[in-house]
Coordinates of C-alpha atoms and ligand atoms in Angstrom, one line a residue:
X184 CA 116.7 59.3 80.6
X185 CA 118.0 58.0 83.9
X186 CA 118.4 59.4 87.2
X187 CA 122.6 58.7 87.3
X188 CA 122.7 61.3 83.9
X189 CA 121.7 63.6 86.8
X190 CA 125.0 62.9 89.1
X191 CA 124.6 61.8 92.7
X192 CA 124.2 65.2 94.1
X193 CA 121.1 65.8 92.0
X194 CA 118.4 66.4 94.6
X195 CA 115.0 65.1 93.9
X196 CA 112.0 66.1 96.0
X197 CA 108.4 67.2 96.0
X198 CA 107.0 69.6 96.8
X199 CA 103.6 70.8 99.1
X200 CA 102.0 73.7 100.6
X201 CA 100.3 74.3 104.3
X202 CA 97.1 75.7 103.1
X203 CA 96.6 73.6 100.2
X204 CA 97.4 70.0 102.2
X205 CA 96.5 70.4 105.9
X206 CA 92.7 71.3 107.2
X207 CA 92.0 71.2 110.4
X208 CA 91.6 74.8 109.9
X209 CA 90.4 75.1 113.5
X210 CA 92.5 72.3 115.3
X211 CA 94.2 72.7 118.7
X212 CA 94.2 76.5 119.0
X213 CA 95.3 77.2 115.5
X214 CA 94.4 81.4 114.2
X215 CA 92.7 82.4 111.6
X216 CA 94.6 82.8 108.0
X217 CA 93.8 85.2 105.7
X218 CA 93.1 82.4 103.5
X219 CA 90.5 80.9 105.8
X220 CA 89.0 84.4 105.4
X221 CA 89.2 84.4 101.4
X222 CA 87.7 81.4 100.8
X223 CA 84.5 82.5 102.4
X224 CA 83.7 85.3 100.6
X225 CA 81.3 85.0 97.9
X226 CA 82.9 84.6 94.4
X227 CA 86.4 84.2 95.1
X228 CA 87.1 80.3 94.7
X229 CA 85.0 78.2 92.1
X230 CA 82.3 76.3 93.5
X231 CA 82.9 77.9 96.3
X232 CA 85.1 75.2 97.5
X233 CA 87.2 75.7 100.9
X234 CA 90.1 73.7 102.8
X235 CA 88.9 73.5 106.1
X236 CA 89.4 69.8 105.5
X237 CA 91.4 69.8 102.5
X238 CA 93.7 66.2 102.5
X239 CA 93.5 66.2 106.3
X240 CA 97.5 66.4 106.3
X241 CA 96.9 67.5 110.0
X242 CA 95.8 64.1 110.8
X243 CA 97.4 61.9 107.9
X244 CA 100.9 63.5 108.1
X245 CA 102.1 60.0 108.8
X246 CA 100.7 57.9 105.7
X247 CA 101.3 60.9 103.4
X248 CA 105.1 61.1 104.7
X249 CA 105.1 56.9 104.3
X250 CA 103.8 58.1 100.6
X251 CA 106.9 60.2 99.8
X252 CA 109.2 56.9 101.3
X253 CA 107.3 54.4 99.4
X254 CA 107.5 57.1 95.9
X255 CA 111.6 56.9 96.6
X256 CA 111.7 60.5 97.2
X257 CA 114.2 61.5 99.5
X258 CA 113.3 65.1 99.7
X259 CA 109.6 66.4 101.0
X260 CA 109.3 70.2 100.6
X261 CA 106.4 71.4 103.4
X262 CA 105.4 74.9 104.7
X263 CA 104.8 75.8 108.2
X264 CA 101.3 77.8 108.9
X265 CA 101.9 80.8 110.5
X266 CA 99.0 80.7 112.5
X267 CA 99.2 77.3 113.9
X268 CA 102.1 78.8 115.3
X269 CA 101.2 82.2 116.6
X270 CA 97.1 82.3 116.5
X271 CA 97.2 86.1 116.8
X272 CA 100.5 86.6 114.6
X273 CA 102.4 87.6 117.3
X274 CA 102.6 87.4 121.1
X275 CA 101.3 83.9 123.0
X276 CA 102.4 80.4 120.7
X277 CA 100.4 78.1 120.2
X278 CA 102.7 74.9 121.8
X279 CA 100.0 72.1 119.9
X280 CA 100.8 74.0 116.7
X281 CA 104.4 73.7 116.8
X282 CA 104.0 70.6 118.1
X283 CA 102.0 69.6 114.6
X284 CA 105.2 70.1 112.8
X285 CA 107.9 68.7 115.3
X286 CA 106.0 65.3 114.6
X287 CA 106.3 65.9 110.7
X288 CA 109.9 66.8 110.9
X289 CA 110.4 63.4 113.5
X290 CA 108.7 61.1 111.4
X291 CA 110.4 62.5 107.7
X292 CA 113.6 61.9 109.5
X293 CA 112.5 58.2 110.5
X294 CA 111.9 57.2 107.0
X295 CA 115.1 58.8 105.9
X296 CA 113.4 62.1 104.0
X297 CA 115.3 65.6 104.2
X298 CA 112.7 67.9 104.8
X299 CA 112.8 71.1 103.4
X300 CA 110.9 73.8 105.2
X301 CA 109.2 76.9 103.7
X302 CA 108.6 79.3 106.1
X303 CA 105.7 81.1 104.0
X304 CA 103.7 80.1 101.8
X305 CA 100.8 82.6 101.5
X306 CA 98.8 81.5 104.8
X307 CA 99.5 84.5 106.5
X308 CA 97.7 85.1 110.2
X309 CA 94.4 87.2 109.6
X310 CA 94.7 89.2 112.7
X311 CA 98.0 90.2 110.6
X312 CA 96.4 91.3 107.7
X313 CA 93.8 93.2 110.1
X314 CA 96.8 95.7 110.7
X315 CA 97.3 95.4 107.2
X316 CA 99.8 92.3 106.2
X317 CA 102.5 92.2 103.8
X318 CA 101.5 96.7 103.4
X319 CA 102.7 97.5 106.8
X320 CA 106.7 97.7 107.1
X321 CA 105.8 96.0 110.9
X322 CA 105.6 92.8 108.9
X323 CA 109.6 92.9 109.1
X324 CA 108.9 92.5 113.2
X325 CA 106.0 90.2 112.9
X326 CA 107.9 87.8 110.7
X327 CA 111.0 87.9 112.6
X328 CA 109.5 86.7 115.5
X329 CA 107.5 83.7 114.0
X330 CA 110.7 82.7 112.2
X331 CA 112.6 83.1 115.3
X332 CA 111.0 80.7 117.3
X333 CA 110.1 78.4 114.4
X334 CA 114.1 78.4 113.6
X335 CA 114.6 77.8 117.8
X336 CA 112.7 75.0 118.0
X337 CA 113.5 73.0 114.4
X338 CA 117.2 74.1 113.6
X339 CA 118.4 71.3 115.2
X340 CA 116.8 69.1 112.6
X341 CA 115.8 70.8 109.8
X342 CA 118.5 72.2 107.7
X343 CA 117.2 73.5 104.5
X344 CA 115.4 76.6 104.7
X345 CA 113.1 78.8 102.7
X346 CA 112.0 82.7 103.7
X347 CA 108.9 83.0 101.1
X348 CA 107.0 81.5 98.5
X349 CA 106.7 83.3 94.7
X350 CA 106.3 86.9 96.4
X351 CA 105.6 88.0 92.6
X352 CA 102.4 85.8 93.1
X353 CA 101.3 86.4 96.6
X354 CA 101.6 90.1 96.2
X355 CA 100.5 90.4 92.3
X356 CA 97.3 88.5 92.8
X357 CA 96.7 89.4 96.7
X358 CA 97.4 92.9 97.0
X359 CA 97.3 94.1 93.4
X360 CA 94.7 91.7 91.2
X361 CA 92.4 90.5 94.4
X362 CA 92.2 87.1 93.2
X363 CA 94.1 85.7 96.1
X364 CA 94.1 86.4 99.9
X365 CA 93.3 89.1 100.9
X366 CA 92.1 90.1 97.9
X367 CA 93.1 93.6 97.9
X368 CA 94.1 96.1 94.7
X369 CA 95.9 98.8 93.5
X370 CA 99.6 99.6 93.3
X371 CA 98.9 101.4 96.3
X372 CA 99.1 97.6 98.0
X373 CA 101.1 96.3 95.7
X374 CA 104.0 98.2 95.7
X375 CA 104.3 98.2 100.1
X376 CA 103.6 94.9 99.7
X377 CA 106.3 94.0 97.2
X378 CA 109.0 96.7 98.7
X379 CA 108.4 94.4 102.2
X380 CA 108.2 91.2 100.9
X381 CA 112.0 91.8 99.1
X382 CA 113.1 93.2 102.6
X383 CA 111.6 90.5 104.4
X384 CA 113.8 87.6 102.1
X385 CA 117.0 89.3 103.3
X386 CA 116.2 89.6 106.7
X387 CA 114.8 86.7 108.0
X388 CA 117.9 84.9 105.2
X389 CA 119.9 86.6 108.1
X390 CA 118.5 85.6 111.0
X391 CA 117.9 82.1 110.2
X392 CA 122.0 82.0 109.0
X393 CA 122.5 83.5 113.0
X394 CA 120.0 80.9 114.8
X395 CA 120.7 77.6 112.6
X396 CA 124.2 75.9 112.2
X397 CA 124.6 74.7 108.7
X398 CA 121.4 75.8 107.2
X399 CA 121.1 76.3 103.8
X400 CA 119.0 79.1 103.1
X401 CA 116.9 79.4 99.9
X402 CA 113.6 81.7 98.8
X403 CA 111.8 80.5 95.8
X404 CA 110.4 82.4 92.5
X405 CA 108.0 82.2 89.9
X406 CA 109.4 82.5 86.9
X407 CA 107.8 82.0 83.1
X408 CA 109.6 82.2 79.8
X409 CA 108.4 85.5 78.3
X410 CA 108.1 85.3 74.4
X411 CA 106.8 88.5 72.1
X412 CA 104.0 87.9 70.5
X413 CA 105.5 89.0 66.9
X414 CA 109.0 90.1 65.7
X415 CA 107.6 93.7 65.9
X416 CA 109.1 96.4 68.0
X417 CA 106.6 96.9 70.3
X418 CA 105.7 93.4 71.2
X419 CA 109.3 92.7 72.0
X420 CA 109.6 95.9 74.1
X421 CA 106.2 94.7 75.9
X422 CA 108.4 91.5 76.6
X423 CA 111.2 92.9 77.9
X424 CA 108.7 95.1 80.8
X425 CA 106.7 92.0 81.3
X426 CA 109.4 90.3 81.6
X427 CA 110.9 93.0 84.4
X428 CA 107.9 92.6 86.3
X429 CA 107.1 88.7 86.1
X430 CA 110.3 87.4 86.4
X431 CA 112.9 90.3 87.3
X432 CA 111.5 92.5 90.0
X433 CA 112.0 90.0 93.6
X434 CA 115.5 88.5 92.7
X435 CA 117.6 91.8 91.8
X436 CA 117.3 93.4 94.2
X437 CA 118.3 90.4 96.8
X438 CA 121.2 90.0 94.5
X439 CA 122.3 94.0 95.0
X440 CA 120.9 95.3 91.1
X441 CA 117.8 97.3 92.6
X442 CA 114.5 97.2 90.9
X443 CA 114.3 96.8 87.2
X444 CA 113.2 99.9 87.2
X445 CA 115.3 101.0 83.3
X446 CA 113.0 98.1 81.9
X447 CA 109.7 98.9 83.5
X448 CA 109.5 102.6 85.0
X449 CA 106.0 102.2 86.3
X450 CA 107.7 100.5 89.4
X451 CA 109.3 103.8 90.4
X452 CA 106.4 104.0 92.8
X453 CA 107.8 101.4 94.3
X454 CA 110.3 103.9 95.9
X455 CA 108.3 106.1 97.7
X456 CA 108.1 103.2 100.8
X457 CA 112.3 102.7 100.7
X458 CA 113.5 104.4 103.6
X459 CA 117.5 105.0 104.5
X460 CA 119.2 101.8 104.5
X461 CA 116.5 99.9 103.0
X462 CA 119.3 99.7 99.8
X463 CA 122.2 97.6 101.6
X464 CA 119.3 95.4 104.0
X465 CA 117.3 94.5 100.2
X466 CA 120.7 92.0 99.1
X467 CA 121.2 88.6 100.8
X468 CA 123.5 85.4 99.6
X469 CA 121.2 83.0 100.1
X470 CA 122.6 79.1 99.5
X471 CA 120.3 78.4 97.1
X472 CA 117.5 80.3 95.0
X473 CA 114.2 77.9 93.8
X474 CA 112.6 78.8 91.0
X475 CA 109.3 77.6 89.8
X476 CA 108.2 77.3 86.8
X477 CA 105.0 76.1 85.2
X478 CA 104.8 77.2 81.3
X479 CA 105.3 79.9 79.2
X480 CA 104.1 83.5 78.6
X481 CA 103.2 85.5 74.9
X482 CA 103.3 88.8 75.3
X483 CA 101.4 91.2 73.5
X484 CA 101.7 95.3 73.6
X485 CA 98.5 97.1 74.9
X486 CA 97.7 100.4 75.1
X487 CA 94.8 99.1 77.1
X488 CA 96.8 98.0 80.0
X489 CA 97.9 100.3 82.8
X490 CA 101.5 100.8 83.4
X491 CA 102.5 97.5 81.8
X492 CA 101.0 98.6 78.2
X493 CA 101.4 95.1 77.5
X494 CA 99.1 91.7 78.0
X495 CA 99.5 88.2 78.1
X496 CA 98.0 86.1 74.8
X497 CA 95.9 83.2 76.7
X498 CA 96.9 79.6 75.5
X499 CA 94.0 79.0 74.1
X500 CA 93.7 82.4 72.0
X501 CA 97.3 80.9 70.6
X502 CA 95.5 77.4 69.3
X503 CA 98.8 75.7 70.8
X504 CA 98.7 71.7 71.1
X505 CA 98.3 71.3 74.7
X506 CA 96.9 73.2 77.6
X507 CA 96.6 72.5 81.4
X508 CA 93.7 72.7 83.5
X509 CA 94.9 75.8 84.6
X510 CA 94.8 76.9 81.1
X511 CA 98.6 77.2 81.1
X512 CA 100.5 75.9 77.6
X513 CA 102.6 73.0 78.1
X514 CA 105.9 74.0 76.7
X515 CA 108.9 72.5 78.5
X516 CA 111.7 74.4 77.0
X517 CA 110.6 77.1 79.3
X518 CA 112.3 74.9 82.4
X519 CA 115.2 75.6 80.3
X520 CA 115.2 78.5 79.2
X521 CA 114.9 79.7 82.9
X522 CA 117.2 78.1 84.2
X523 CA 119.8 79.8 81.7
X524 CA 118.6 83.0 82.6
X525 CA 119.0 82.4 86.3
X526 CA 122.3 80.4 85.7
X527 CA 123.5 84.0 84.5
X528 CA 122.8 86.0 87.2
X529 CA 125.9 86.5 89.6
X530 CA 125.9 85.2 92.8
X531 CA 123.4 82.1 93.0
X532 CA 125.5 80.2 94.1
X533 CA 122.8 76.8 93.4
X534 CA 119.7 76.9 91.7
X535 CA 117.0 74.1 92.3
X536 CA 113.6 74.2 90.6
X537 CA 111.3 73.7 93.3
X538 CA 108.3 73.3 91.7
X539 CA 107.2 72.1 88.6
X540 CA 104.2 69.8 87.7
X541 CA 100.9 70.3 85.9
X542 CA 97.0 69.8 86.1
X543 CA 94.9 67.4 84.2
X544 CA 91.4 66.3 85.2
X545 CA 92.4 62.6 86.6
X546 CA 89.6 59.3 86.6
X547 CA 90.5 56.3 89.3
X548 CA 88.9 53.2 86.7
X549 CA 89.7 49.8 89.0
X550 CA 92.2 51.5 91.5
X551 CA 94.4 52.9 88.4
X552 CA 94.6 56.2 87.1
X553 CA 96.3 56.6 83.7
X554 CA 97.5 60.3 83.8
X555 CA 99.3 59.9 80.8
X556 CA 99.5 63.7 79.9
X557 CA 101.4 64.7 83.7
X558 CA 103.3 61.5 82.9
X559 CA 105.1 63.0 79.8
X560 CA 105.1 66.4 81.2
X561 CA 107.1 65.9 83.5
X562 CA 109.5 63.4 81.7
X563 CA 109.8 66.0 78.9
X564 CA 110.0 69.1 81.7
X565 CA 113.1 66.8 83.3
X566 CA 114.7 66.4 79.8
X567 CA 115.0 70.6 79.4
X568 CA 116.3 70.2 83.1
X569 CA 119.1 67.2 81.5
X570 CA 119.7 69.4 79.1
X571 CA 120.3 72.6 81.0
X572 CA 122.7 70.4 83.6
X573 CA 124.3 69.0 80.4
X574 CA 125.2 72.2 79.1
X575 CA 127.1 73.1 82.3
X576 CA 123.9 75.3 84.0
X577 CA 123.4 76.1 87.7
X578 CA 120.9 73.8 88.3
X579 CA 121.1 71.1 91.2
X580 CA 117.9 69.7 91.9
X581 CA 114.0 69.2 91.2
X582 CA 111.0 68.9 93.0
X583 CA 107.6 68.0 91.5
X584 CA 104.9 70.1 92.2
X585 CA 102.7 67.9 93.8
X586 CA 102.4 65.1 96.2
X587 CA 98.8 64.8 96.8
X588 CA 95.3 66.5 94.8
X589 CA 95.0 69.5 97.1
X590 CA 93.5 73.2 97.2
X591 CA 94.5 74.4 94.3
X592 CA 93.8 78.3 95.6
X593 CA 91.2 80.3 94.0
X594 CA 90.6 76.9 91.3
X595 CA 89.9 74.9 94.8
X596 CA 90.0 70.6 94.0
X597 CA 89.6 71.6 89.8
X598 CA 92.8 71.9 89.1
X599 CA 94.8 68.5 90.5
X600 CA 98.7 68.8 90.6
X601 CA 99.1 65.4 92.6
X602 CA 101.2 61.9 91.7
X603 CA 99.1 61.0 94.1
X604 CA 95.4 60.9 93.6
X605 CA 92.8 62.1 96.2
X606 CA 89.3 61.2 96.7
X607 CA 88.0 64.0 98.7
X608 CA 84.5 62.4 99.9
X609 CA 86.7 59.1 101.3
X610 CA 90.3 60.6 101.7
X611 CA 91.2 57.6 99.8
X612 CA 95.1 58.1 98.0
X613 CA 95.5 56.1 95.2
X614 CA 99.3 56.4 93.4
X615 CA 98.7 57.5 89.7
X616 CA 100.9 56.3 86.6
X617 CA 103.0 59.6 87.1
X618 CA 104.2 58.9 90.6
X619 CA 104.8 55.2 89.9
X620 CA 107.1 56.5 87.0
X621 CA 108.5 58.8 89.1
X622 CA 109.5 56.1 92.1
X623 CA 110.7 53.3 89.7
X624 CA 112.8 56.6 87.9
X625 CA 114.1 57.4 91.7
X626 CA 115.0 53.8 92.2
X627 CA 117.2 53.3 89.3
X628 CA 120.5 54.0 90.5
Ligands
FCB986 C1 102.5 77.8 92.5 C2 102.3 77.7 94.0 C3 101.8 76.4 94.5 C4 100.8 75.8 93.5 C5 101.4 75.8 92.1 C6 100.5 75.1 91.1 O1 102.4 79.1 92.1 O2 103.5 78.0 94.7 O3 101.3 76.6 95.8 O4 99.6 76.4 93.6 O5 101.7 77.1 91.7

């Protein structure tokens, strides 16, 4: 596999997060994220591990961005912390914070990297989430201003745009599961949440199409293949509502089809916070949809399981050959077989995956480390992706989740994504096999 198979106007990136990258959790008048919050409450990350410091991004934006030039990768995906910007959410910027990322856009440009901006990826301002985050409709306001000015001062420069990270998993497993910030529960949360977060794509996709000339505007989605756990009739109709809610529910109704609610009538509830109008605002034509996608899911029907009636069969229950640290089966036909299914929708007009990568624990033995397992993940992850392009499929780009080791959410530093290896005690990089594949793989023209 080479990268000319691809076609010249394959885009290849990675991809990073804020939260998970930056520290300086404090610096130069940044807010409070409800993140900064989660991770220090008792129980909620393992080992109780936080990212105050994280891979000091904030301070080693220029040798991580001289990583991406020296890896051949001429796209660097990045997310802009909402509180750097606006401390309090809202009102009085913070001029050092948006100062931060004027001097990461400057120096990606220098080295000839696009970057591509997400505008949020989970870190939302605590004083936000005080008046009750993504549950309040006000989010609509809060986020419009933020976005606003962020678009004001970076349009000039930065042209690819994306409104939210994977709202399936910041609302699922922040306002419904409590795993992630803010930890809340309950379809009570879940379902404001949700209803905003699918406003909030199509109107911030509209004002940042008013405020930036050529922008190519995106949002990005989690996606797993769903897979019955038997030929039986109710495991396959368990697949088709997990498969509603996990995959289904966020792009619909941007792309005008309303809420799969046919396939999964529990999210009826969700219609309660629709007011008039909300219908037509909900659809957007974005320039681009990412999706994301990690591994598979079985699906098993449950009587046990409210609403859903239906549970997902752990990887290791299933005995299958390999498994990440994240306890996620590695099966790369899923990369494919989403990619079809998005390629079918009507009205993307390009797909990218915008992240895709996996965790295995990683040694450094004399300034090498031989990640063998990531290595062929991602080789056989980009031959589904080959083979979806080959067979004529919407897909136009890829970006490997991850640059550098970083906080890996409620798994904190055990579960490492990164080509590049981080020693967290030193901040020492060190390139591992994967991303040396992955530059000499760039370089081939
Ligand atoms: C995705 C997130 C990203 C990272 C990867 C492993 O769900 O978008 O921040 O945590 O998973």
């Amino acid at each position: 596999m080479v990268r000319a198979e691809f076609g010249s106007e394959f885009e290849w990136g990675v991809s990073s997060a804020a939260f998970q990258t930056e520290g300086a959790w404090d610096a130069e008048g940044k807010g409070h994220s409800i993140w900064d919050v989660f991770t220090g409450r008792k129980g909620k990350i393992k080992d109780a591990q936080h990212a105050r410091i994280a891979c000091n991004f904030y301070h080693c934006y220029r040798e991580d961005i001289a990583l991406v030039r020296a890896l051949n990768i001429p796209n660097f995906r990045f997310s802009v912390a909402w509180p750097r910007i606006f401390p309090a959410g809202v009102g009085q910027p913070n001029p050092k914070g948006m100062d931060f990322y004027e001097r990461v856009v400057d120096h990606c440009l220098e080295l000839g990297i696009t970057p591509w901006l997400t505008l949020y990826h989970w870190d939302l301002p605590q004083a936000l989430q005080d008046k009750g985050g993504w549950t309040n409709r006000d989010i609509l306001f809060w986020m419009e201003e933020y976005a606003g000015y962020v678009t004001r001062r970076l349009g000039d420069r930065v042209k690819h745009w994306m409104v939210l990270n994977e709202p399936a998993v910041f609302t699922g497993a922040g306002y419904f599961f409590g795993v992630h910030a803010p930890g809340l529960t309950g379809l009570r949360n879940f379902f404001p949440a949700a209803h905003h977060a699918t406003l909030a794509m199509g109107q911030i996709g509209r004002l940042i199409r008013s405020e930036v000339r050529g922008a190519q505007i995106g949002t990005t989605f989690s996606c797993s293949s769903i897979h019955p756990a038997s030929g039986g009739e109710r495991d396959v109709k368990a697949a088709i509502r997990a498969d509603a809610l996990i995959n289904r529910l966020f792009i619909e109704p941007i792309l005008g089809m309303g809420y799969p609610i046919d396939d999964l009538k529990a999210l009826r509830g969700i219609e309660k916070y629709m007011q008039v109008g909300d219908e037509k605002a909900l659809p957007f034509d974005f320039d681009f949809i990412g999706i994301q996608n990690y591994t598979r899911e079985v699906v098993a029907s449950s009587f046990f399981v409210p609403y859903l009636q239906a549970r997902l069969v752990p990887a290791a229950k299933r005995k299958v050959p390999g498994i990440t640290a994240m306890g996620w089966e590695v099966f790369p036909p899923a990369i494919y077989e989403m990619i079809k299914k998005f390629s079918a929708y009507p009205g993307i007009p390009k797909l990218f995956v915008t992240e895709n990568g996996a965790a295995f624990p990683d040694q450094v033995v004399s300034g090498r480390v031989k990640d063998q397992q990531r290595l062929s993940y991602l080789q056989d992850h980009l031959g589904q992706v080959l083979r979806a392009k080959r067979e004529g499929l919407n897909v136009h780009g890829y970006f490997v989740w991850t640059l550098t080791d970083n906080f890996e959410w409620a798994e904190g530093y055990h579960a490492p994504f990164g080509l590049v290896h981080v020693d967290f005690a030193t901040q020492q990089r060190t390139v591992k096999d994967s991303g040396h594949w992955y530059a000499s793989f760039l370089s081939e023209q």
